[in-house]
Phi, psi and omega in degrees: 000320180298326197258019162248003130325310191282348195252001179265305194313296174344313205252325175293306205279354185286279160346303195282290187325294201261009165279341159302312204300304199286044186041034167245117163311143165313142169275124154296115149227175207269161198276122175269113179271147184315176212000056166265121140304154186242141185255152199288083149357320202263341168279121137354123156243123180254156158283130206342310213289321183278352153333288236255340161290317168278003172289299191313300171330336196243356090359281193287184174254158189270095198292154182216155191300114171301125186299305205320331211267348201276328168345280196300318185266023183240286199311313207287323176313312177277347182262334158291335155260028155267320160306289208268356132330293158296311183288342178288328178289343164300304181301328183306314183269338172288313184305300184284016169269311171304312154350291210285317181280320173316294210312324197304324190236036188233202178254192195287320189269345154310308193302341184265327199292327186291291220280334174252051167230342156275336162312296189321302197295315172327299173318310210281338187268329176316308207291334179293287197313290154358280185313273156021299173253008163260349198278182180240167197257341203299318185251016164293318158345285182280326173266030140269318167315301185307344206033061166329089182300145188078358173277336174283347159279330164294297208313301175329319181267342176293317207301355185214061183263339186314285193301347201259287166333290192293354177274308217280293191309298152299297172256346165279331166308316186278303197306324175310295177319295195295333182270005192262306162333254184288031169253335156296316190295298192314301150359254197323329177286324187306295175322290202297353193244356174264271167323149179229131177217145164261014146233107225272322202266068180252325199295306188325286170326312184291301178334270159013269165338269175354295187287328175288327166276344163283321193290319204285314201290313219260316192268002171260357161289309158308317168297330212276306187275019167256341160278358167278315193258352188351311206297305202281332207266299181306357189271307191276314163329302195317298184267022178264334192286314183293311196292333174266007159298302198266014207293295187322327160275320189318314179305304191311272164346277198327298176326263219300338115341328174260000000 
């Protein structure tokens, strides 16, 4: 019994030198008196749970990015802003040619009535996209259940508010902004070509001015109510959008009423 003692002590303390040797601290382990099973000290012992988190871990599959959809979704992104790339330069040069040719053959005060009347539709489109992305879809939902006109078009527009924001915001604003610009300048030659001033380019400067404190002015006023009013603004698109949708059967009933 002693000596298969001194060959257990022996074989433990031998273990613990080499597990010092390779940098792994000694295991405590507790002095077992003979003939105690001694349990086998060296293996980790975990509790169920984390067993069955590492069972479940190796079980589930690890989702990874499909390329095709990332694909799909590079394209449809560059095909949108190829879109909305074309259309702004048709809308920008129609709009300012017509301007520019109205302005061209009316007087000073049609030319001021055209130049706040492209301030405004800027301002009206800031104030939609602004709504757009703040109203909430929740109470359009019961005025679809009601069947409400115009709520399955709000709805339409929450769900494509990026894109709805970038037409309104973007390109109908900026397009507002740039004809406003030069709809101030064509102003400012009419005057100068009536008038004699002895500083010609004050008018160029007020104008400017003018037009830039109605826009700054005119769309932070517009942002404040449209996030106050979001719900009632995005509503009124909605049904403005149903009615020029349904305007032609409605016509067609009238006809055929008559």
């Amino acid at each position: 019994d002693y000596s298969t003692d001194s060959v257990a002590i022996g074989e433990s303390s031998w273990r613990r030198l080499k597990g010092w040797i390779k940098g792994k601290p000694p295991a405590r382990q507790r002095q077992v008196p003979s003939g105690e099973n001694q349990p086998d000290l060296s293996r980790k012992i975990y509790p169920v749970c984390c067993r069955l988190i590492t069972k479940i871990k190796g079980v589930i599959p690890v989702s990874k990015s499909d390329p095709s959809t990332a694909k799909k979704q590079r394209n449809k992104t560059f095909r949108w802003v190829l879109i909305i790339f074309v259309v702004t330069i048709f809308v920008s040069g129609l709009i300012s040619l017509i301007s520019e040719e109205v302005m061209a053959n009316s007087g000073i005060g049609v030319a001021f009535v055209i130049l706040l009347a492209i301030v405004f539709i800027g301002i009206i489109f800031d104030i939609i996209g602004v709504s757009v992305t703040s109203a909430d879809e929740t109470p359009f939902h019961a005025m679809a259940s009601r069947k409400v006109p115009g709520a399955k078009e709000s709805i339409r527009l929450l769900r494509q508010a990026e894109k709805v924001s970038s037409i309104c915001n973007d390109v109908v604003g900026d397009i507002c902004g740039v004809v406003s610009g030069s709809a101030s300048a064509t102003i400012a030659v009419q005057i100068l070509s009536k008038f004699e001033f002895s500083w010609p380019r004050m008018i160029s400067l007020v104008m400017s001015a003018l037009v830039a404190g109605l826009t700054v002015g005119g769309k932070a006023i517009g942002k404040t109510f449209a996030v106050n009013s979001s719900t009632k603004i995005v509503h009124f698109v909605g049904k403005t959008i149903y009615w020029m949708k349904h305007f032609p059967d409605l016509w067609s009933k009238k006809k055929k009423n008559n």
